[in-house]
Structure formats: C-alpha cells, structure tokens
Amino acid sequence: MVFSSALFLFLFLPVTLAGYFVIRENCRNAWLLAVSLVFFSWSQPDYLWLILLNVVVNYCSGLLVNAQKSLRRPVLAMAMAVNLGILFYYKYFNFVLDSVNKLTGCDFVMHNIILPVGISFFTFQGMSYVIDVYRETVPVQKNIGKAALYIVLFPQLIAGPIVRYQDIAGEIHRRSTSLDDFCYGAERFIIGLSKKAVLANTLAATADAVWQNGALHNSPAVAWGGSIAYTLQIYFDFSGYSDMAIGLGRMFGFHFQENFNLPYISKSISEFWRRWHISLSSWFRDYVYIPLGGNRRHVYRNLAAVFLLTGVWHGAAWHFIAWGVWNGFFILAERFVRERACGRKKPEGRVHKGAGELFSRIYTLLVIHLGWVLFRAPHTRDAIEYAAVMFGMARPAGSGYTLFWYMDRWTVTIMAAAVFFSTSLPGKLARVLKGHVPEGIFAAGKYVLLLLLLYLSMMRIVSGTYNPFIYFQF
C-alpha cells in the first residue's frame, strides 16, 4: 500500500484518523501500532514476521546493552550482525551470487527472494536505536509496544524519512495534536500528494517511455528530454512522499525532520548532499563517517566509504555502486580544491561572484543529472551508451520518434511547473504575496489552491494514471 493510492486515501487514512481521535488517549499508541502492522502486511503478509523480528531483536538488544555493562560491545555487535545479515540476505544475496557466477564461471543457483518493502529504512532505524542506547545518548525503551511503534509507525515505514528515536521518544510517550498541527499536517500531505500524483507520475510516463526505447534508438534531443524528465521525477517522487510522511506524522502529533531542501539549487555536490535525502546523509555521517574518524583523520577514506555505502544502500546492482562512486569522486575533488584554495586571495567584485555562482550551479546540475542517468539505467553499460547519445558521441541506430512524440502540451506544462517548483522562487513569491495581500484573502487563496491540488491529485489517482514509486524498491 502506498500513500498515492485510492485504497489509502479513501479507506485506510479515514479509518485510521477516525479511530485515532475517537479512542481514549492512552490507547492511541496501540491503535497506531495495529494499523501500522496492517499497512505493512497489506501487500506482503508473509513478511509480517520479519518486521516483528526486527522489533524483538532491537528491543532486546537495547535492554541488554543498557543492563549488562560487561556485554555492551558483544551485544551491540550481535545486533548489528543480525540487522545487516537480514538486510544482506533479502537485498544483496542474489546480487553477490550473480556477480560471483559472472566473475568465476560458477553456476550457483539463484534464490527466489522478494524484497520486503522498506527493509532498508526500518533496518537503519532499528540499528540507530541500539547504537544510541549503547552511546547513552537516548534512554532505553522498556515498553516493547513503544519500541515497536517507533520502528513500525506507518507514515515513515516504507520510504522514510529515517527517523531517529531521540527525535520522537518524547512524543511516543506523550503527545497531543493541536488544530494548527493537524491543519499543517494536512497541508503538507496535500502538497506531497500533488508532487507525486501530478508532477512525478506525469514525468515518469515520459522518462520510462524514452528509456524503454533503448539508448541507441534515441536522438540526442530525446535522450536529454528523457533524462531531464527523470531528474525531475525522482525529486518530486521522493520529496513528495517525504512531504506526505511528515504531514501524516504531524496529524498524529509526531514531528519528523525535513528530508529535502531544494537540492537542485545547490552550488556544489557537497551542498547537494546536505539538501538531498537529509535523513540518510545524516545517518551515514553520525554512524559511519564520524566513527571512522570524521574530519579528524583519514578524511578522504571516510568520505569514499560513505558514498560507496550510499550507492550500495540504494540497490543491489553495479550501476547503483557506480552512482555512489560518481558522487563520491566529486565530493572528494571539491574537498581537495577547497583545501588547496585555503589562504589564497579570493577574486572580488560582483561580476566575478555572480559568474562563479552561475558556473557552480551549472556544474552541480550537470554532475547530478549525469548521476541520475547512472541511477536510472538498468546497467552501467546502458548509462554510458545513454550519456554518449546525449552528447552526440554515439550515433543512434535508428531514432524513430521525435521528442514531442513523448511530450504533449500537458507534459511540457508539467515539466515547466516542475522546474519552477524545484527552485526557491515559489517560496519567495509566497512571502511577497503574504506581505502585500490582506491576511484573510491570502489564507482563503491558499486553501482554495490546496483544495484544487487535492482534487486534481485524486482525479489523477482514481483515473488509474501511471503511478510508479521509485523508492518503494529500497
């Protein structure tokens, strides 16, 4: 079940909200836990045991780490081994077998393994809880129901953001939902739903059609159109889902941290990763980068390890690993240049500064854009062929369609809107209007716009338009 489905919007969410606000306050955690388990098991009931095992392992590990001081390290190591072992089997086992077969000529039999939804997200949440108890930065949770709610809570269960226990520990114990909180949550949910259903799904149809045609059957213009559509699709797909998760959490009294902050306006790859999938970047920073030495020693090794793991986290395929290495290379290069530039006299003047910022933005967008080609391609070889076609370095075998075969007026309009909403201009425009328009008129206009977005999103979903979700596979 996904948020952008009729089942969720017209059945699951209304029933969940009604039940939550009707029952007594001391029963609300139990209600949320029950509906979250239903949410997880709806499409994969055979894997309900898996997430319950995750809860039991991390709950018991937290208790043992807290109670048995002499066994703290062995228990922590065991918890990490179990969590990562389960993640490895379901997500990477077949990939490793296939790679060994290709490299050595062996013929190991592949297993029929279906990836449990959200396994990377709830595994990382469980691990962070045990690590934080070990570090004594959070108190141990002695109530297994509350520990389970932290891991299984449905708004962030299958696609994040990756929530830290310390961020919602107090709210699991006691929380309240004010009218302002509920209204804000509903607004964020509608904005996220429209990002997903209207923008991302429209762009997905174009991107997938271009990619399915094969790299060497596209003209350069078509290849650029398909890659731009995908670059916008993945942002609005994932940030839209994060908006919905944050909004849903707020409706139930939980305050999740932001997961995206206009990443495509970045002036460097380092800045991009401070704005993109913030919860994952901060997780790797706190649990991998800093323990390896952070900025104190072996900085380049530490950064390389983080981005290699970032690629691996996203999928069991070499093109995901290549994508992680691609980003890591530019992160290391930028750091190297910054270190060498320290102490040098910086050019002065607005012209130089403006030209430098423009170059930085273009460079960053190009690197990220080519990185998404690696991410989207079924294989690394396909990504190289696709990029070669984009830059006219490979002659298409036969480009049967023009760009506008894939893009009608609606798609062009949506792409233009997606570019606009990828920038800081909407926020600036909203602040200007709020400062010059009477408060009542501004509020009325905002709610009318939200209702129109909700109506349009629901019509797109009910009509059965294309509704893929990229991060569902992680």
Coordinates of N, CA and C in Angstrom, one line a residue, residues 253-424:
G253 N 0.6 14.0 15.7 CA 1.3 14.6 16.8 C 2.8 14.3 16.8
F254 N 3.4 13.7 15.7 CA 4.8 13.5 15.6 C 5.4 14.6 14.7
H255 N 6.6 15.0 15.1 CA 7.4 16.0 14.4 C 8.6 15.3 13.7
F256 N 8.5 15.0 12.5 CA 9.6 14.4 11.8 C 10.5 15.5 11.2
Q257 N 11.8 15.3 11.1 CA 12.7 16.3 10.5 C 12.5 16.3 9.0
E258 N 12.9 17.5 8.4 CA 12.8 17.6 7.0 C 13.7 16.7 6.3
N259 N 13.4 16.3 5.1 CA 14.2 15.3 4.3 C 14.8 15.9 3.0
F260 N 14.2 17.0 2.6 CA 14.7 17.7 1.3 C 14.6 19.2 1.5
N261 N 15.6 19.9 0.9 CA 15.6 21.3 1.0 C 16.1 21.9 -0.3
L262 N 15.2 21.8 -1.3 CA 15.5 22.4 -2.7 C 16.9 22.0 -3.1
P263 N 17.2 20.7 -3.3 CA 18.6 20.3 -3.6 C 19.1 20.7 -5.0
Y264 N 18.2 21.0 -6.0 CA 18.7 21.4 -7.3 C 19.1 22.9 -7.4
I265 N 19.1 23.6 -6.3 CA 19.6 25.0 -6.3 C 21.0 25.0 -5.8
S266 N 21.6 23.8 -5.5 CA 22.9 23.7 -4.8 C 24.0 24.3 -5.8
K267 N 25.1 24.7 -5.1 CA 26.2 25.2 -5.9 C 27.4 24.3 -5.8
S268 N 27.2 23.1 -5.2 CA 28.3 22.1 -5.2 C 27.6 20.7 -4.9
I269 N 28.4 19.7 -5.1 CA 27.8 18.3 -4.8 C 27.8 18.2 -3.3
S270 N 28.7 18.7 -2.6 CA 28.6 18.7 -1.1 C 27.4 19.3 -0.6
E271 N 27.0 20.5 -1.2 CA 25.8 21.2 -0.7 C 24.6 20.3 -1.1
F272 N 24.6 19.7 -2.3 CA 23.5 18.9 -2.8 C 23.2 17.8 -1.8
W273 N 24.2 17.2 -1.2 CA 24.0 16.1 -0.3 C 23.7 16.6 1.1
R274 N 23.8 17.9 1.4 CA 23.2 18.4 2.6 C 21.7 18.8 2.4
R275 N 21.3 18.8 1.2 CA 19.9 19.1 0.9 C 19.0 17.9 0.4
W276 N 19.7 16.9 -0.1 CA 19.0 15.7 -0.7 C 19.0 14.6 0.4
H277 N 17.8 14.0 0.6 CA 17.7 12.8 1.5 C 18.5 13.1 2.7
I278 N 18.1 14.1 3.4 CA 18.9 14.6 4.6 C 19.0 13.5 5.7
S279 N 17.9 12.8 5.9 CA 17.9 11.8 6.9 C 18.9 10.7 6.7
L280 N 19.1 10.3 5.4 CA 20.1 9.3 5.1 C 21.5 9.8 5.2
S281 N 21.7 11.0 4.7 CA 23.0 11.7 4.7 C 23.5 11.8 6.2
S282 N 22.6 12.3 7.0 CA 22.9 12.5 8.4 C 23.1 11.2 9.2
W283 N 22.4 10.1 8.7 CA 22.6 8.8 9.3 C 24.0 8.3 9.0
F284 N 24.4 8.4 7.8 CA 25.8 7.9 7.4 C 26.8 8.8 8.1
R285 N 26.6 10.1 8.2 CA 27.5 11.0 8.9 C 27.7 10.6 10.4
D286 N 26.6 10.3 11.1 CA 26.7 10.0 12.5 C 27.1 8.6 12.9
Y287 N 26.8 7.7 12.0 CA 27.0 6.3 12.3 C 28.1 5.6 11.5
V288 N 28.6 6.3 10.5 CA 29.7 5.8 9.7 C 30.9 6.8 9.6
Y289 N 30.6 8.0 9.1 CA 31.7 8.9 8.9 C 32.4 9.4 10.1
I290 N 31.7 9.8 11.1 CA 32.3 10.2 12.4 C 33.0 9.1 13.1
P291 N 32.4 7.9 13.3 CA 33.1 6.8 13.9 C 34.4 6.4 13.2
L292 N 34.4 6.6 11.9 CA 35.7 6.2 11.1 C 36.8 7.3 11.4
G293 N 36.4 8.4 11.9 CA 37.4 9.5 12.1 C 36.9 10.8 11.7
G294 N 35.8 10.9 10.9 CA 35.3 12.2 10.5 C 36.3 13.1 9.9
N295 N 36.3 14.3 10.3 CA 37.3 15.3 9.8 C 38.6 15.3 10.5
R296 N 38.8 14.4 11.5 CA 40.0 14.4 12.3 C 41.1 13.6 11.6
R297 N 40.8 12.5 11.0 CA 41.8 11.7 10.3 C 41.2 10.9 9.2
H298 N 42.0 10.6 8.2 CA 41.6 9.8 7.0 C 40.3 10.3 6.4
V299 N 40.2 11.6 6.2 CA 39.0 12.2 5.7 C 38.6 11.7 4.4
Y300 N 39.5 11.6 3.4 CA 39.2 11.1 2.1 C 38.7 9.7 2.1
R301 N 39.4 8.8 2.9 CA 38.9 7.5 3.0 C 37.5 7.4 3.6
N302 N 37.3 8.2 4.6 CA 36.0 8.2 5.3 C 34.9 8.6 4.3
L303 N 35.1 9.7 3.5 CA 34.1 10.1 2.6 C 33.9 9.1 1.5
A304 N 35.0 8.5 1.0 CA 34.8 7.4 0.0 C 34.0 6.3 0.5
A305 N 34.2 5.9 1.8 CA 33.5 4.8 2.3 C 32.0 5.1 2.4
V306 N 31.7 6.4 2.8 CA 30.3 6.8 3.0 C 29.6 6.8 1.6
F307 N 30.2 7.2 0.6 CA 29.5 7.3 -0.7 C 29.5 5.9 -1.4
L308 N 30.4 5.1 -1.1 CA 30.3 3.7 -1.6 C 29.1 3.0 -0.9
L309 N 29.0 3.2 0.4 CA 27.9 2.6 1.1 C 26.5 3.3 0.7
T310 N 26.6 4.6 0.3 CA 25.3 5.2 -0.2 C 24.9 4.6 -1.5
G311 N 25.8 4.3 -2.4 CA 25.4 3.6 -3.6 C 24.9 2.2 -3.3
V312 N 25.6 1.4 -2.4 CA 25.1 0.1 -2.1 C 23.8 0.1 -1.4
W313 N 23.5 1.1 -0.5 CA 22.2 1.2 0.2 C 21.1 1.3 -0.8
H314 N 21.3 2.0 -1.9 CA 20.2 2.3 -2.8 C 19.8 1.1 -3.7
G315 N 20.7 0.1 -3.8 CA 20.3 -1.0 -4.6 C 21.4 -2.0 -4.8
A316 N 21.0 -3.3 -5.1 CA 21.9 -4.4 -5.3 C 22.2 -4.5 -6.8
A317 N 23.0 -3.5 -7.3 CA 23.3 -3.5 -8.7 C 24.6 -2.7 -8.9
W318 N 25.4 -3.0 -9.9 CA 26.6 -2.3 -10.1 C 26.4 -0.8 -10.5
H319 N 25.3 -0.5 -11.2 CA 25.1 0.9 -11.6 C 24.8 1.7 -10.4
F320 N 24.2 1.2 -9.3 CA 24.0 1.9 -8.1 C 25.3 2.2 -7.4
I321 N 26.2 1.2 -7.4 CA 27.5 1.4 -6.8 C 28.3 2.4 -7.6
A322 N 28.2 2.4 -8.9 CA 28.8 3.3 -9.8 C 28.3 4.7 -9.5
W323 N 27.0 4.8 -9.3 CA 26.4 6.1 -8.9 C 27.0 6.7 -7.6
G324 N 27.1 5.8 -6.6 CA 27.7 6.2 -5.4 C 29.2 6.7 -5.5
V325 N 29.9 5.9 -6.3 CA 31.3 6.3 -6.6 C 31.4 7.6 -7.4
W326 N 30.5 7.8 -8.3 CA 30.4 9.1 -9.1 C 30.2 10.3 -8.2
N327 N 29.3 10.2 -7.3 CA 29.1 11.3 -6.3 C 30.3 11.4 -5.4
G328 N 30.8 10.3 -4.9 CA 31.9 10.4 -4.0 C 33.2 11.0 -4.7
F329 N 33.4 10.7 -6.0 CA 34.5 11.3 -6.7 C 34.5 12.8 -6.6
F330 N 33.3 13.4 -6.9 CA 33.2 14.9 -7.0 C 33.2 15.5 -5.6
I331 N 32.7 14.7 -4.6 CA 32.8 15.2 -3.2 C 34.3 15.3 -2.8
L332 N 35.1 14.3 -3.1 CA 36.5 14.3 -2.8 C 37.2 15.4 -3.6
A333 N 36.9 15.5 -4.9 CA 37.5 16.5 -5.7 C 37.2 17.9 -5.2
E334 N 36.0 18.2 -4.8 CA 35.6 19.5 -4.2 C 36.4 19.8 -2.9
R335 N 36.5 18.8 -2.1 CA 37.2 19.0 -0.8 C 38.7 19.3 -1.1
F336 N 39.3 18.5 -2.1 CA 40.7 18.7 -2.4 C 40.9 20.2 -2.9
V337 N 40.0 20.6 -3.8 CA 40.1 22.0 -4.3 C 40.0 23.0 -3.2
R338 N 39.0 22.8 -2.3 CA 38.8 23.8 -1.2 C 40.0 23.8 -0.3
E339 N 40.6 22.7 0.0 CA 41.8 22.7 0.9 C 43.0 23.4 0.2
R340 N 43.1 23.2 -1.1 CA 44.2 23.9 -1.8 C 44.0 25.4 -2.0
A341 N 42.7 25.7 -2.0 CA 42.4 27.2 -2.1 C 42.4 28.0 -0.9
C342 N 42.5 27.3 0.3 CA 42.6 28.0 1.6 C 43.8 28.9 1.6
G343 N 43.6 30.1 2.0 CA 44.7 31.0 2.1 C 45.0 31.8 0.9
R344 N 44.4 31.4 -0.3 CA 44.6 32.2 -1.5 C 43.6 33.4 -1.5
K345 N 44.0 34.4 -2.2 CA 43.2 35.6 -2.2 C 42.0 35.3 -3.2
K346 N 40.8 35.6 -2.7 CA 39.6 35.3 -3.5 C 39.3 36.5 -4.4
P347 N 38.8 36.2 -5.6 CA 38.5 37.3 -6.5 C 37.4 38.2 -6.0
E348 N 37.5 39.5 -6.2 CA 36.5 40.4 -5.6 C 35.6 40.9 -6.8
G349 N 34.5 41.5 -6.4 CA 33.6 42.1 -7.4 C 32.4 41.2 -7.6
R350 N 31.3 41.9 -7.9 CA 30.0 41.2 -8.1 C 30.0 40.4 -9.4
V351 N 30.7 40.9 -10.4 CA 30.7 40.2 -11.7 C 31.4 38.8 -11.5
H352 N 32.5 38.8 -10.8 CA 33.2 37.5 -10.6 C 32.4 36.6 -9.7
K353 N 31.8 37.2 -8.7 CA 31.0 36.4 -7.8 C 29.8 35.8 -8.5
G354 N 29.1 36.6 -9.3 CA 27.9 36.2 -10.0 C 28.2 35.1 -11.0
A355 N 29.3 35.3 -11.8 CA 29.7 34.4 -12.8 C 30.1 33.0 -12.1
G356 N 30.8 33.2 -11.0 CA 31.3 32.0 -10.3 C 30.1 31.1 -9.8
E357 N 29.1 31.8 -9.2 CA 27.9 31.1 -8.7 C 27.1 30.5 -9.9
L358 N 27.0 31.1 -11.0 CA 26.4 30.6 -12.1 C 27.1 29.3 -12.6
F359 N 28.4 29.4 -12.7 CA 29.2 28.2 -13.1 C 29.0 27.1 -12.1
S360 N 29.0 27.4 -10.8 CA 28.9 26.4 -9.8 C 27.5 25.7 -9.9
R361 N 26.5 26.4 -10.2 CA 25.2 25.8 -10.3 C 25.1 24.9 -11.5
I362 N 25.6 25.4 -12.6 CA 25.6 24.6 -13.9 C 26.4 23.3 -13.7
Y363 N 27.6 23.5 -13.1 CA 28.4 22.3 -12.9 C 27.7 21.3 -12.0
T364 N 27.1 21.8 -10.9 CA 26.4 20.9 -10.0 C 25.2 20.2 -10.6
L365 N 24.4 20.9 -11.4 CA 23.3 20.3 -12.0 C 23.7 19.3 -13.1
L366 N 24.8 19.6 -13.8 CA 25.3 18.6 -14.8 C 25.8 17.3 -14.2
V367 N 26.5 17.5 -13.1 CA 27.1 16.3 -12.4 C 25.9 15.4 -11.8
I368 N 25.0 16.1 -11.2 CA 23.8 15.4 -10.6 C 23.0 14.8 -11.7
H369 N 22.8 15.5 -12.8 CA 22.0 15.0 -13.9 C 22.6 13.7 -14.5
L370 N 23.9 13.7 -14.7 CA 24.6 12.6 -15.3 C 24.5 11.4 -14.2
G371 N 24.6 11.8 -13.0 CA 24.5 10.8 -11.9 C 23.2 10.1 -12.0
W372 N 22.1 10.8 -12.2 CA 20.8 10.2 -12.3 C 20.7 9.3 -13.6
V373 N 21.4 9.6 -14.6 CA 21.5 8.6 -15.7 C 22.0 7.3 -15.3
L374 N 23.1 7.3 -14.5 CA 23.6 6.1 -13.9 C 22.6 5.4 -13.0
F375 N 21.9 6.2 -12.3 CA 20.9 5.6 -11.3 C 19.8 5.0 -12.0
R376 N 19.3 5.6 -13.1 CA 18.1 5.1 -13.8 C 18.4 3.9 -14.8
A377 N 19.6 3.9 -15.3 CA 20.0 2.8 -16.3 C 19.9 1.4 -15.7
P378 N 19.4 0.4 -16.4 CA 19.4 -0.9 -15.9 C 20.8 -1.5 -15.7
H379 N 21.8 -1.0 -16.4 CA 23.1 -1.5 -16.3 C 24.1 -0.3 -16.5
T380 N 25.3 -0.4 -16.0 CA 26.3 0.7 -16.2 C 26.5 0.9 -17.6
R381 N 26.6 -0.2 -18.4 CA 26.9 -0.1 -19.8 C 25.8 0.8 -20.5
D382 N 24.5 0.6 -20.1 CA 23.4 1.3 -20.7 C 23.5 2.8 -20.4
A383 N 24.0 3.1 -19.2 CA 24.2 4.5 -18.8 C 25.2 5.2 -19.6
I384 N 26.3 4.5 -19.9 CA 27.4 5.0 -20.7 C 26.9 5.3 -22.1
E385 N 26.2 4.3 -22.7 CA 25.6 4.5 -24.0 C 24.6 5.7 -24.1
Y386 N 23.8 5.8 -23.0 CA 22.8 6.8 -23.0 C 23.5 8.2 -22.9
A387 N 24.5 8.3 -22.1 CA 25.3 9.6 -22.0 C 26.0 9.9 -23.3
A388 N 26.5 8.9 -24.0 CA 27.1 9.1 -25.3 C 26.2 9.6 -26.3
V389 N 24.9 9.1 -26.3 CA 23.9 9.7 -27.2 C 23.6 11.1 -26.8
M390 N 23.5 11.4 -25.6 CA 23.1 12.8 -25.1 C 24.1 13.8 -25.7
F391 N 25.4 13.4 -25.7 CA 26.4 14.4 -26.1 C 26.9 14.2 -27.5
G392 N 26.1 13.4 -28.3 CA 26.5 13.2 -29.7 C 27.7 12.4 -29.9
M393 N 28.1 11.6 -28.9 CA 29.3 10.8 -29.1 C 29.0 9.4 -29.6
A394 N 27.7 9.1 -29.7 CA 27.3 7.8 -30.3 C 26.2 8.0 -31.3
R395 N 26.3 7.4 -32.4 CA 25.3 7.6 -33.4 C 24.1 6.6 -33.2
P396 N 22.9 7.2 -33.0 CA 21.7 6.3 -32.8 C 21.5 5.3 -33.9
A397 N 21.2 4.1 -33.5 CA 20.9 3.1 -34.5 C 19.7 3.4 -35.4
G398 N 18.8 4.1 -34.8 CA 17.6 4.5 -35.5 C 16.6 5.2 -34.6
S399 N 16.6 6.5 -34.6 CA 15.7 7.2 -33.7 C 14.4 7.4 -34.4
G400 N 13.4 6.6 -34.1 CA 12.2 6.6 -34.8 C 11.2 7.7 -34.4
Y401 N 11.4 8.3 -33.2 CA 10.5 9.3 -32.7 C 11.2 10.6 -32.4
T402 N 10.4 11.7 -32.5 CA 11.0 13.0 -32.1 C 10.6 13.2 -30.6
L403 N 11.2 14.2 -30.0 CA 11.0 14.5 -28.6 C 9.5 14.7 -28.3
F404 N 8.8 15.4 -29.3 CA 7.4 15.7 -29.0 C 6.4 14.5 -29.2
W405 N 7.0 13.4 -29.6 CA 6.2 12.2 -29.6 C 6.0 11.7 -28.2
Y406 N 6.9 12.0 -27.3 CA 6.9 11.6 -25.9 C 6.3 12.7 -25.0
M407 N 6.2 14.0 -25.5 CA 5.8 15.1 -24.7 C 4.7 15.9 -25.4
D408 N 3.5 15.8 -24.8 CA 2.4 16.6 -25.3 C 2.4 17.9 -24.5
R409 N 1.3 18.7 -24.8 CA 1.3 20.1 -24.1 C 1.2 19.9 -22.6
W410 N 0.4 18.9 -22.1 CA 0.3 18.7 -20.7 C 1.6 18.4 -20.1
T411 N 2.4 17.5 -20.7 CA 3.7 17.1 -20.2 C 4.7 18.3 -20.2
V412 N 4.6 19.1 -21.2 CA 5.5 20.3 -21.3 C 5.1 21.2 -20.1
T413 N 3.8 21.4 -19.9 CA 3.4 22.3 -18.8 C 3.8 21.8 -17.5
I414 N 3.7 20.5 -17.3 CA 4.1 19.9 -16.0 C 5.6 20.0 -15.8
M415 N 6.4 19.8 -16.9 CA 7.8 19.9 -16.8 C 8.2 21.3 -16.4
A416 N 7.6 22.3 -17.0 CA 7.9 23.7 -16.7 C 7.5 24.0 -15.2
A417 N 6.4 23.5 -14.8 CA 6.0 23.6 -13.4 C 7.0 23.0 -12.4
A418 N 7.4 21.8 -12.8 CA 8.4 21.0 -12.0 C 9.7 21.8 -11.9
V419 N 10.2 22.4 -13.0 CA 11.4 23.2 -12.9 C 11.2 24.4 -12.0
F420 N 10.0 25.1 -12.1 CA 9.7 26.2 -11.2 C 9.7 25.8 -9.8
F421 N 9.1 24.7 -9.4 CA 8.9 24.3 -8.0 C 10.2 23.6 -7.5
S422 N 11.2 23.5 -8.4 CA 12.5 23.0 -7.9 C 13.4 24.1 -7.4
T423 N 12.9 25.3 -7.6 CA 13.7 26.5 -7.2 C 13.2 27.1 -6.0
S424 N 13.8 28.2 -5.5 CA 13.4 29.0 -4.4 C 12.3 30.0 -4.7

